[in-house]
Amino acid sequence: MSGSVVTIASLKGGSGKTTLATCLAVHWQLKGLTPLLVDADPQRSVMRLAERELALGGVDLLEQSDKSVWTAIKQHGPRHGVTIVDTPGFDSDITVAALAVADLVLIPVKASPLDVDRMMDTVKTLMSGVKGWAPTFRCVLTQTIRGSVISRHIRTELEESGFPLLVNDMPNRVAYAEAGLYGGTPSLIAPDGAAASDIIEIANEAEALLATKKALSA
Ligand SMILES: Nc1ncnc2c1ncn2[C@@H]1O[C@H](COP(=O)(O)OP(=O)(O)OP(=O)(O)O)[C@@H](O)[C@H]1O
Ligand SMILES: [Mg+2]
């Protein structure tokens, strides 16, 4: 896992990129992995959250919202246990550069047909813009309502179309926005709560994928 880069990307705005990126970074910080959280979005959502009282648990931050994000991560990433990159919700050189440096790409997607279509565009960018480099990628269903027909339907549709998905999704919970009010994530505010356990499951899946990738390239 050490030195690995996890990029969170989706060309769909509001799909949950920043939420997932900050939650993973804080979780790994609390686990003692000294992560680096990179804000590659000109909207500066991560940097703005970090200005609030809990400062995302003191996680190390790097703001680089241009295509030199590739070089910046190559330079700073190796000093951290893991680097997490939050990207803009639009097609740009920044997103391509952040995909090109990734070992694992997580694509948050809301369980709705409109969001799934845009997710497919993200995967196309992933495949066509990043020449000669094939990062492992997984879609992550976000803002799902547990047990809802639409969540189950979209999961099945994606699986049948050959899109790999994390087993665990990120259910719709108010805890994310509430934690954000204080510049925190559920892992900091309510570590025993349901949202914090969702993040543990997602992080464990990401860690297993990175470990497999490392073992294969060793
Ligand atoms: N699992 C969730 N449950 C409830 N609300 C969520 C969840 N994930 C994200 N949200 C909320 O959805 C909104 C959009 O999330 P977020 O800012 O993380 O998306 P984004 O993909 O980073 O957006 P952008 O493309 O603008 O950068 C926020 O208000 C956030 O609090
Ligand atoms: Mg964002």
PDB file of N, CA and C in Angstrom, residues 32-126:
ATOM      1  N   GLY A  32      -3.121   5.553  11.019  1.00  0.00           N
ATOM      2  CA  GLY A  32      -1.674   5.762  11.133  1.00  0.00           C
ATOM      3  C   GLY A  32      -0.901   5.578   9.841  1.00  0.00           C
ATOM      4  N   LEU A  33      -1.603   5.693   8.707  1.00  0.00           N
ATOM      5  CA  LEU A  33      -0.923   5.456   7.423  1.00  0.00           C
ATOM      6  C   LEU A  33      -0.289   6.709   6.809  1.00  0.00           C
ATOM      7  N   THR A  34      -0.338   7.842   7.528  1.00  0.00           N
ATOM      8  CA  THR A  34       0.159   9.138   7.013  1.00  0.00           C
ATOM      9  C   THR A  34      -0.175   9.393   5.535  1.00  0.00           C
ATOM     10  N   PRO A  35      -1.473   9.493   5.248  1.00  0.00           N
ATOM     11  CA  PRO A  35      -1.874   9.740   3.852  1.00  0.00           C
ATOM     12  C   PRO A  35      -1.610  11.183   3.424  1.00  0.00           C
ATOM     13  N   LEU A  36      -1.590  11.370   2.116  1.00  0.00           N
ATOM     14  CA  LEU A  36      -1.552  12.709   1.524  1.00  0.00           C
ATOM     15  C   LEU A  36      -2.868  12.864   0.760  1.00  0.00           C
ATOM     16  N   LEU A  37      -3.587  13.954   1.022  1.00  0.00           N
ATOM     17  CA  LEU A  37      -4.842  14.209   0.309  1.00  0.00           C
ATOM     18  C   LEU A  37      -4.600  15.357  -0.664  1.00  0.00           C
ATOM     19  N   VAL A  38      -4.768  15.071  -1.955  1.00  0.00           N
ATOM     20  CA  VAL A  38      -4.485  16.074  -2.983  1.00  0.00           C
ATOM     21  C   VAL A  38      -5.794  16.676  -3.482  1.00  0.00           C
ATOM     22  N   ASP A  39      -5.882  17.998  -3.436  1.00  0.00           N
ATOM     23  CA  ASP A  39      -7.044  18.687  -3.999  1.00  0.00           C
ATOM     24  C   ASP A  39      -6.675  19.149  -5.404  1.00  0.00           C
ATOM     25  N   ALA A  40      -7.169  18.421  -6.406  1.00  0.00           N
ATOM     26  CA  ALA A  40      -6.862  18.762  -7.796  1.00  0.00           C
ATOM     27  C   ALA A  40      -8.059  19.454  -8.451  1.00  0.00           C
ATOM     28  N   ASP A  41      -9.031  19.882  -7.626  1.00  0.00           N
ATOM     29  CA  ASP A  41     -10.237  20.529  -8.153  1.00  0.00           C
ATOM     30  C   ASP A  41     -10.142  22.038  -7.955  1.00  0.00           C
ATOM     31  N   PRO A  42     -10.235  22.826  -9.045  1.00  0.00           N
ATOM     32  CA  PRO A  42     -10.176  24.285  -8.888  1.00  0.00           C
ATOM     33  C   PRO A  42     -11.264  24.842  -7.956  1.00  0.00           C
ATOM     34  N   GLN A  43     -12.334  24.064  -7.718  1.00  0.00           N
ATOM     35  CA  GLN A  43     -13.366  24.502  -6.754  1.00  0.00           C
ATOM     36  C   GLN A  43     -12.835  24.538  -5.323  1.00  0.00           C
ATOM     37  N   ARG A  44     -11.716  23.840  -5.064  1.00  0.00           N
ATOM     38  CA  ARG A  44     -11.035  23.810  -3.758  1.00  0.00           C
ATOM     39  C   ARG A  44     -11.931  23.272  -2.628  1.00  0.00           C
ATOM     40  N   SER A  45     -12.743  22.271  -2.940  1.00  0.00           N
ATOM     41  CA  SER A  45     -13.670  21.775  -1.903  1.00  0.00           C
ATOM     42  C   SER A  45     -12.917  21.190  -0.707  1.00  0.00           C
ATOM     43  N   VAL A  46     -11.855  20.437  -0.972  1.00  0.00           N
ATOM     44  CA  VAL A  46     -11.089  19.828   0.124  1.00  0.00           C
ATOM     45  C   VAL A  46     -10.433  20.926   0.966  1.00  0.00           C
ATOM     46  N   MET A  47      -9.800  21.888   0.289  1.00  0.00           N
ATOM     47  CA  MET A  47      -9.087  22.942   1.017  1.00  0.00           C
ATOM     48  C   MET A  47     -10.065  23.739   1.882  1.00  0.00           C
ATOM     49  N   ARG A  48     -11.266  23.951   1.341  1.00  0.00           N
ATOM     50  CA  ARG A  48     -12.249  24.738   2.097  1.00  0.00           C
ATOM     51  C   ARG A  48     -12.737  23.972   3.331  1.00  0.00           C
ATOM     52  N   LEU A  49     -12.929  22.663   3.165  1.00  0.00           N
ATOM     53  CA  LEU A  49     -13.346  21.861   4.328  1.00  0.00           C
ATOM     54  C   LEU A  49     -12.263  21.900   5.407  1.00  0.00           C
ATOM     55  N   ALA A  50     -11.004  21.854   4.936  1.00  0.00           N
ATOM     56  CA  ALA A  50      -9.877  21.799   5.873  1.00  0.00           C
ATOM     57  C   ALA A  50      -9.684  23.115   6.632  1.00  0.00           C
ATOM     58  N   GLU A  51     -10.347  24.182   6.144  1.00  0.00           N
ATOM     59  CA  GLU A  51     -10.241  25.459   6.866  1.00  0.00           C
ATOM     60  C   GLU A  51     -11.169  25.470   8.089  1.00  0.00           C
ATOM     61  N   ARG A  52     -12.081  24.495   8.157  1.00  0.00           N
ATOM     62  CA  ARG A  52     -13.001  24.453   9.299  1.00  0.00           C
ATOM     63  C   ARG A  52     -12.308  23.799  10.506  1.00  0.00           C
ATOM     64  N   GLU A  53     -13.012  23.819  11.629  1.00  0.00           N
ATOM     65  CA  GLU A  53     -12.394  23.543  12.923  1.00  0.00           C
ATOM     66  C   GLU A  53     -11.614  22.219  13.042  1.00  0.00           C
ATOM     67  N   LEU A  54     -12.133  21.142  12.494  1.00  0.00           N
ATOM     68  CA  LEU A  54     -11.429  19.858  12.671  1.00  0.00           C
ATOM     69  C   LEU A  54     -10.318  19.620  11.636  1.00  0.00           C
ATOM     70  N   ALA A  55     -10.229  20.505  10.651  1.00  0.00           N
ATOM     71  CA  ALA A  55      -9.147  20.462   9.651  1.00  0.00           C
ATOM     72  C   ALA A  55      -8.884  19.050   9.117  1.00  0.00           C
ATOM     73  N   LEU A  56      -9.978  18.325   8.885  1.00  0.00           N
ATOM     74  CA  LEU A  56      -9.889  16.956   8.346  1.00  0.00           C
ATOM     75  C   LEU A  56      -8.900  16.099   9.143  1.00  0.00           C
ATOM     76  N   GLY A  57      -8.925  16.291  10.455  1.00  0.00           N
ATOM     77  CA  GLY A  57      -8.108  15.452  11.333  1.00  0.00           C
ATOM     78  C   GLY A  57      -6.612  15.671  11.158  1.00  0.00           C
ATOM     79  N   GLY A  58      -6.239  16.790  10.552  1.00  0.00           N
ATOM     80  CA  GLY A  58      -4.811  17.094  10.411  1.00  0.00           C
ATOM     81  C   GLY A  58      -4.123  16.319   9.287  1.00  0.00           C
ATOM     82  N   VAL A  59      -4.903  15.768   8.376  1.00  0.00           N
ATOM     83  CA  VAL A  59      -4.304  15.018   7.264  1.00  0.00           C
ATOM     84  C   VAL A  59      -3.444  15.970   6.403  1.00  0.00           C
ATOM     85  N   ASP A  60      -2.314  15.478   5.907  1.00  0.00           N
ATOM     86  CA  ASP A  60      -1.452  16.303   5.048  1.00  0.00           C
ATOM     87  C   ASP A  60      -2.167  16.607   3.741  1.00  0.00           C
ATOM     88  N   LEU A  61      -2.106  17.873   3.314  1.00  0.00           N
ATOM     89  CA  LEU A  61      -2.834  18.301   2.113  1.00  0.00           C
ATOM     90  C   LEU A  61      -1.881  18.853   1.067  1.00  0.00           C
ATOM     91  N   LEU A  62      -2.281  18.703  -0.185  1.00  0.00           N
ATOM     92  CA  LEU A  62      -1.539  19.316  -1.278  1.00  0.00           C
ATOM     93  C   LEU A  62      -2.568  19.867  -2.254  1.00  0.00           C
ATOM     94  N   GLU A  63      -2.450  21.151  -2.575  1.00  0.00           N
ATOM     95  CA  GLU A  63      -3.384  21.753  -3.525  1.00  0.00           C
ATOM     96  C   GLU A  63      -2.672  21.897  -4.863  1.00  0.00           C
ATOM     97  N   GLN A  64      -3.178  21.235  -5.883  1.00  0.00           N
ATOM     98  CA  GLN A  64      -2.536  21.294  -7.207  1.00  0.00           C
ATOM     99  C   GLN A  64      -3.606  21.060  -8.263  1.00  0.00           C
ATOM    100  N   SER A  65      -4.247  22.146  -8.704  1.00  0.00           N
ATOM    101  CA  SER A  65      -5.352  21.949  -9.632  1.00  0.00           C
ATOM    102  C   SER A  65      -4.962  22.347 -11.054  1.00  0.00           C
ATOM    103  N   ASP A  66      -3.878  21.747 -11.521  1.00  0.00           N
ATOM    104  CA  ASP A  66      -3.534  21.848 -12.939  1.00  0.00           C
ATOM    105  C   ASP A  66      -2.854  20.537 -13.324  1.00  0.00           C
ATOM    106  N   LYS A  67      -2.461  20.412 -14.583  1.00  0.00           N
ATOM    107  CA  LYS A  67      -2.005  19.078 -15.001  1.00  0.00           C
ATOM    108  C   LYS A  67      -0.658  18.684 -14.402  1.00  0.00           C
ATOM    109  N   SER A  68       0.029  19.635 -13.751  1.00  0.00           N
ATOM    110  CA  SER A  68       1.295  19.262 -13.085  1.00  0.00           C
ATOM    111  C   SER A  68       1.017  18.462 -11.808  1.00  0.00           C
ATOM    112  N   VAL A  69      -0.239  18.145 -11.565  1.00  0.00           N
ATOM    113  CA  VAL A  69      -0.577  17.291 -10.421  1.00  0.00           C
ATOM    114  C   VAL A  69       0.159  15.938 -10.540  1.00  0.00           C
ATOM    115  N   TRP A  70       0.379  15.480 -11.751  1.00  0.00           N
ATOM    116  CA  TRP A  70       1.109  14.212 -11.993  1.00  0.00           C
ATOM    117  C   TRP A  70       2.499  14.293 -11.364  1.00  0.00           C
ATOM    118  N   THR A  71       3.237  15.377 -11.722  1.00  0.00           N
ATOM    119  CA  THR A  71       4.602  15.565 -11.215  1.00  0.00           C
ATOM    120  C   THR A  71       4.591  15.753  -9.692  1.00  0.00           C
ATOM    121  N   ALA A  72       3.631  16.534  -9.204  1.00  0.00           N
ATOM    122  CA  ALA A  72       3.569  16.818  -7.758  1.00  0.00           C
ATOM    123  C   ALA A  72       3.362  15.517  -6.971  1.00  0.00           C
ATOM    124  N   ILE A  73       2.508  14.635  -7.497  1.00  0.00           N
ATOM    125  CA  ILE A  73       2.244  13.379  -6.771  1.00  0.00           C
ATOM    126  C   ILE A  73       3.461  12.456  -6.852  1.00  0.00           C
ATOM    127  N   LYS A  74       4.093  12.418  -8.021  1.00  0.00           N
ATOM    128  CA  LYS A  74       5.306  11.595  -8.154  1.00  0.00           C
ATOM    129  C   LYS A  74       6.367  12.066  -7.155  1.00  0.00           C
ATOM    130  N   GLN A  75       6.393  13.397  -6.918  1.00  0.00           N
ATOM    131  CA  GLN A  75       7.397  13.962  -6.021  1.00  0.00           C
ATOM    132  C   GLN A  75       7.051  13.727  -4.537  1.00  0.00           C
ATOM    133  N   HIS A  76       5.810  13.995  -4.158  1.00  0.00           N
ATOM    134  CA  HIS A  76       5.451  13.959  -2.727  1.00  0.00           C
ATOM    135  C   HIS A  76       4.870  12.613  -2.285  1.00  0.00           C
ATOM    136  N   GLY A  77       4.228  11.895  -3.202  1.00  0.00           N
ATOM    137  CA  GLY A  77       3.539  10.647  -2.853  1.00  0.00           C
ATOM    138  C   GLY A  77       4.416   9.632  -2.128  1.00  0.00           C
ATOM    139  N   PRO A  78       5.627   9.391  -2.598  1.00  0.00           N
ATOM    140  CA  PRO A  78       6.431   8.333  -1.982  1.00  0.00           C
ATOM    141  C   PRO A  78       6.718   8.537  -0.485  1.00  0.00           C
ATOM    142  N   ARG A  79       6.566   9.766   0.014  1.00  0.00           N
ATOM    143  CA  ARG A  79       6.803  10.004   1.445  1.00  0.00           C
ATOM    144  C   ARG A  79       5.560   9.696   2.289  1.00  0.00           C
ATOM    145  N   HIS A  80       4.494   9.256   1.626  1.00  0.00           N
ATOM    146  CA  HIS A  80       3.232   9.001   2.340  1.00  0.00           C
ATOM    147  C   HIS A  80       2.805   7.543   2.167  1.00  0.00           C
ATOM    148  N   GLY A  81       2.026   7.079   3.143  1.00  0.00           N
ATOM    149  CA  GLY A  81       1.557   5.694   3.086  1.00  0.00           C
ATOM    150  C   GLY A  81       0.622   5.472   1.906  1.00  0.00           C
ATOM    151  N   VAL A  82      -0.133   6.505   1.589  1.00  0.00           N
ATOM    152  CA  VAL A  82      -1.071   6.430   0.463  1.00  0.00           C
ATOM    153  C   VAL A  82      -1.436   7.862   0.073  1.00  0.00           C
ATOM    154  N   THR A  83      -1.680   8.084  -1.208  1.00  0.00           N
ATOM    155  CA  THR A  83      -2.107   9.407  -1.681  1.00  0.00           C
ATOM    156  C   THR A  83      -3.514   9.273  -2.254  1.00  0.00           C
ATOM    157  N   ILE A  84      -4.385  10.196  -1.853  1.00  0.00           N
ATOM    158  CA  ILE A  84      -5.766  10.188  -2.356  1.00  0.00           C
ATOM    159  C   ILE A  84      -5.956  11.486  -3.145  1.00  0.00           C
ATOM    160  N   VAL A  85      -6.495  11.381  -4.366  1.00  0.00           N
ATOM    161  CA  VAL A  85      -6.635  12.567  -5.208  1.00  0.00           C
ATOM    162  C   VAL A  85      -8.106  12.847  -5.490  1.00  0.00           C
ATOM    163  N   ASP A  86      -8.539  14.057  -5.118  1.00  0.00           N
ATOM    164  CA  ASP A  86      -9.901  14.504  -5.447  1.00  0.00           C
ATOM    165  C   ASP A  86      -9.823  15.316  -6.737  1.00  0.00           C
ATOM    166  N   THR A  87     -10.659  14.995  -7.702  1.00  0.00           N
ATOM    167  CA  THR A  87     -10.561  15.611  -9.031  1.00  0.00           C
ATOM    168  C   THR A  87     -11.807  16.441  -9.346  1.00  0.00           C
ATOM    169  N   PRO A  88     -11.728  17.311 -10.377  1.00  0.00           N
ATOM    170  CA  PRO A  88     -12.910  18.108 -10.743  1.00  0.00           C
ATOM    171  C   PRO A  88     -13.990  17.240 -11.404  1.00  0.00           C
ATOM    172  N   GLY A  89     -15.216  17.741 -11.376  1.00  0.00           N
ATOM    173  CA  GLY A  89     -16.318  16.976 -11.966  1.00  0.00           C
ATOM    174  C   GLY A  89     -16.521  17.290 -13.435  1.00  0.00           C
ATOM    175  N   PHE A  90     -15.440  17.602 -14.157  1.00  0.00           N
ATOM    176  CA  PHE A  90     -15.564  17.867 -15.594  1.00  0.00           C
ATOM    177  C   PHE A  90     -14.321  17.340 -16.298  1.00  0.00           C
ATOM    178  N   ASP A  91     -14.462  17.169 -17.609  1.00  0.00           N
ATOM    179  CA  ASP A  91     -13.379  16.597 -18.403  1.00  0.00           C
ATOM    180  C   ASP A  91     -12.256  17.636 -18.512  1.00  0.00           C
ATOM    181  N   SER A  92     -11.060  17.286 -18.147  1.00  0.00           N
ATOM    182  CA  SER A  92      -9.969  18.262 -18.172  1.00  0.00           C
ATOM    183  C   SER A  92      -8.625  17.541 -18.175  1.00  0.00           C
ATOM    184  N   ASP A  93      -7.579  18.305 -18.496  1.00  0.00           N
ATOM    185  CA  ASP A  93      -6.211  17.782 -18.416  1.00  0.00           C
ATOM    186  C   ASP A  93      -5.893  17.339 -16.991  1.00  0.00           C
ATOM    187  N   ILE A  94      -6.505  18.031 -16.032  1.00  0.00           N
ATOM    188  CA  ILE A  94      -6.224  17.718 -14.621  1.00  0.00           C
ATOM    189  C   ILE A  94      -6.695  16.289 -14.322  1.00  0.00           C
ATOM    190  N   THR A  95      -7.923  15.995 -14.764  1.00  0.00           N
ATOM    191  CA  THR A  95      -8.471  14.659 -14.496  1.00  0.00           C
ATOM    192  C   THR A  95      -7.610  13.593 -15.181  1.00  0.00           C
ATOM    193  N   VAL A  96      -7.237  13.852 -16.433  1.00  0.00           N
ATOM    194  CA  VAL A  96      -6.418  12.866 -17.156  1.00  0.00           C
ATOM    195  C   VAL A  96      -5.087  12.649 -16.426  1.00  0.00           C
ATOM    196  N   ALA A  97      -4.464  13.758 -15.964  1.00  0.00           N
ATOM    197  CA  ALA A  97      -3.184  13.633 -15.254  1.00  0.00           C
ATOM    198  C   ALA A  97      -3.364  12.859 -13.947  1.00  0.00           C
ATOM    199  N   ALA A  98      -4.485  13.115 -13.252  1.00  0.00           N
ATOM    200  CA  ALA A  98      -4.727  12.426 -11.977  1.00  0.00           C
ATOM    201  C   ALA A  98      -5.051  10.947 -12.208  1.00  0.00           C
ATOM    202  N   LEU A  99      -5.625  10.627 -13.356  1.00  0.00           N
ATOM    203  CA  LEU A  99      -5.879   9.216 -13.689  1.00  0.00           C
ATOM    204  C   LEU A  99      -4.573   8.522 -14.044  1.00  0.00           C
ATOM    205  N   ALA A 100      -3.695   9.269 -14.745  1.00  0.00           N
ATOM    206  CA  ALA A 100      -2.455   8.664 -15.239  1.00  0.00           C
ATOM    207  C   ALA A 100      -1.493   8.291 -14.105  1.00  0.00           C
ATOM    208  N   VAL A 101      -1.654   8.942 -12.956  1.00  0.00           N
ATOM    209  CA  VAL A 101      -0.723   8.681 -11.854  1.00  0.00           C
ATOM    210  C   VAL A 101      -1.306   7.647 -10.864  1.00  0.00           C
ATOM    211  N   ALA A 102      -2.535   7.199 -11.132  1.00  0.00           N
ATOM    212  CA  ALA A 102      -3.249   6.356 -10.154  1.00  0.00           C
ATOM    213  C   ALA A 102      -2.878   4.879 -10.231  1.00  0.00           C
ATOM    214  N   ASP A 103      -2.858   4.240  -9.074  1.00  0.00           N
ATOM    215  CA  ASP A 103      -2.788   2.773  -9.025  1.00  0.00           C
ATOM    216  C   ASP A 103      -4.204   2.203  -8.987  1.00  0.00           C
ATOM    217  N   LEU A 104      -5.093   2.963  -8.364  1.00  0.00           N
ATOM    218  CA  LEU A 104      -6.496   2.545  -8.269  1.00  0.00           C
ATOM    219  C   LEU A 104      -7.372   3.768  -8.508  1.00  0.00           C
ATOM    220  N   VAL A 105      -8.369   3.622  -9.370  1.00  0.00           N
ATOM    221  CA  VAL A 105      -9.319   4.710  -9.613  1.00  0.00           C
ATOM    222  C   VAL A 105     -10.679   4.280  -9.046  1.00  0.00           C
ATOM    223  N   LEU A 106     -11.241   5.116  -8.196  1.00  0.00           N
ATOM    224  CA  LEU A 106     -12.596   4.858  -7.699  1.00  0.00           C
ATOM    225  C   LEU A 106     -13.535   5.861  -8.346  1.00  0.00           C
ATOM    226  N   ILE A 107     -14.619   5.364  -8.932  1.00  0.00           N
ATOM    227  CA  ILE A 107     -15.578   6.209  -9.653  1.00  0.00           C
ATOM    228  C   ILE A 107     -16.909   6.185  -8.910  1.00  0.00           C
ATOM    229  N   PRO A 108     -17.175   7.242  -8.116  1.00  0.00           N
ATOM    230  CA  PRO A 108     -18.463   7.255  -7.421  1.00  0.00           C
ATOM    231  C   PRO A 108     -19.601   7.487  -8.396  1.00  0.00           C
ATOM    232  N   VAL A 109     -20.655   6.736  -8.234  1.00  0.00           N
ATOM    233  CA  VAL A 109     -21.800   6.891  -9.145  1.00  0.00           C
ATOM    234  C   VAL A 109     -23.102   6.711  -8.371  1.00  0.00           C
ATOM    235  N   LYS A 110     -23.999   7.686  -8.551  1.00  0.00           N
ATOM    236  CA  LYS A 110     -25.295   7.588  -7.883  1.00  0.00           C
ATOM    237  C   LYS A 110     -26.135   6.566  -8.624  1.00  0.00           C
ATOM    238  N   ALA A 111     -27.005   5.898  -7.899  1.00  0.00           N
ATOM    239  CA  ALA A 111     -27.823   4.835  -8.483  1.00  0.00           C
ATOM    240  C   ALA A 111     -28.982   5.424  -9.276  1.00  0.00           C
ATOM    241  N   SER A 112     -28.647   6.026 -10.441  1.00  0.00           N
ATOM    242  CA  SER A 112     -29.699   6.528 -11.327  1.00  0.00           C
ATOM    243  C   SER A 112     -29.184   6.430 -12.764  1.00  0.00           C
ATOM    244  N   PRO A 113     -30.063   6.148 -13.723  1.00  0.00           N
ATOM    245  CA  PRO A 113     -29.605   5.936 -15.103  1.00  0.00           C
ATOM    246  C   PRO A 113     -28.827   7.126 -15.659  1.00  0.00           C
ATOM    247  N   LEU A 114     -29.213   8.361 -15.307  1.00  0.00           N
ATOM    248  CA  LEU A 114     -28.509   9.541 -15.827  1.00  0.00           C
ATOM    249  C   LEU A 114     -27.072   9.567 -15.330  1.00  0.00           C
ATOM    250  N   ASP A 115     -26.894   9.205 -14.087  1.00  0.00           N
ATOM    251  CA  ASP A 115     -25.557   9.194 -13.505  1.00  0.00           C
ATOM    252  C   ASP A 115     -24.715   8.069 -14.090  1.00  0.00           C
ATOM    253  N   VAL A 116     -25.349   6.951 -14.351  1.00  0.00           N
ATOM    254  CA  VAL A 116     -24.610   5.822 -14.915  1.00  0.00           C
ATOM    255  C   VAL A 116     -24.079   6.174 -16.305  1.00  0.00           C
ATOM    256  N   ASP A 117     -24.883   6.874 -17.127  1.00  0.00           N
ATOM    257  CA  ASP A 117     -24.429   7.269 -18.466  1.00  0.00           C
ATOM    258  C   ASP A 117     -23.161   8.114 -18.379  1.00  0.00           C
ATOM    259  N   ARG A 118     -23.154   9.050 -17.444  1.00  0.00           N
ATOM    260  CA  ARG A 118     -21.991   9.948 -17.297  1.00  0.00           C
ATOM    261  C   ARG A 118     -20.789   9.161 -16.752  1.00  0.00           C
ATOM    262  N   MET A 119     -21.074   8.173 -15.914  1.00  0.00           N
ATOM    263  CA  MET A 119     -19.999   7.332 -15.392  1.00  0.00           C
ATOM    264  C   MET A 119     -19.299   6.614 -16.542  1.00  0.00           C
ATOM    265  N   MET A 120     -20.091   6.195 -17.536  1.00  0.00           N
ATOM    266  CA  MET A 120     -19.507   5.485 -18.670  1.00  0.00           C
ATOM    267  C   MET A 120     -18.562   6.418 -19.432  1.00  0.00           C
ATOM    268  N   ASP A 121     -18.919   7.708 -19.525  1.00  0.00           N
ATOM    269  CA  ASP A 121     -18.013   8.686 -20.146  1.00  0.00           C
ATOM    270  C   ASP A 121     -16.693   8.763 -19.365  1.00  0.00           C
ATOM    271  N   THR A 122     -16.800   8.683 -18.051  1.00  0.00           N
ATOM    272  CA  THR A 122     -15.581   8.723 -17.225  1.00  0.00           C
ATOM    273  C   THR A 122     -14.681   7.544 -17.570  1.00  0.00           C
ATOM    274  N   VAL A 123     -15.306   6.395 -17.722  1.00  0.00           N
ATOM    275  CA  VAL A 123     -14.512   5.201 -18.028  1.00  0.00           C
ATOM    276  C   VAL A 123     -13.859   5.340 -19.406  1.00  0.00           C
ATOM    277  N   LYS A 124     -14.573   5.963 -20.348  1.00  0.00           N
ATOM    278  CA  LYS A 124     -13.990   6.179 -21.689  1.00  0.00           C
ATOM    279  C   LYS A 124     -12.758   7.072 -21.583  1.00  0.00           C
ATOM    280  N   THR A 125     -12.853   8.148 -20.788  1.00  0.00           N
ATOM    281  CA  THR A 125     -11.711   9.046 -20.589  1.00  0.00           C
ATOM    282  C   THR A 125     -10.562   8.265 -19.983  1.00  0.00           C
ATOM    283  N   LEU A 126     -10.916   7.409 -19.065  1.00  0.00           N
ATOM    284  CA  LEU A 126      -9.917   6.597 -18.376  1.00  0.00           C
ATOM    285  C   LEU A 126      -9.160   5.728 -19.372  1.00  0.00           C
TER     286      LEU A 126
END
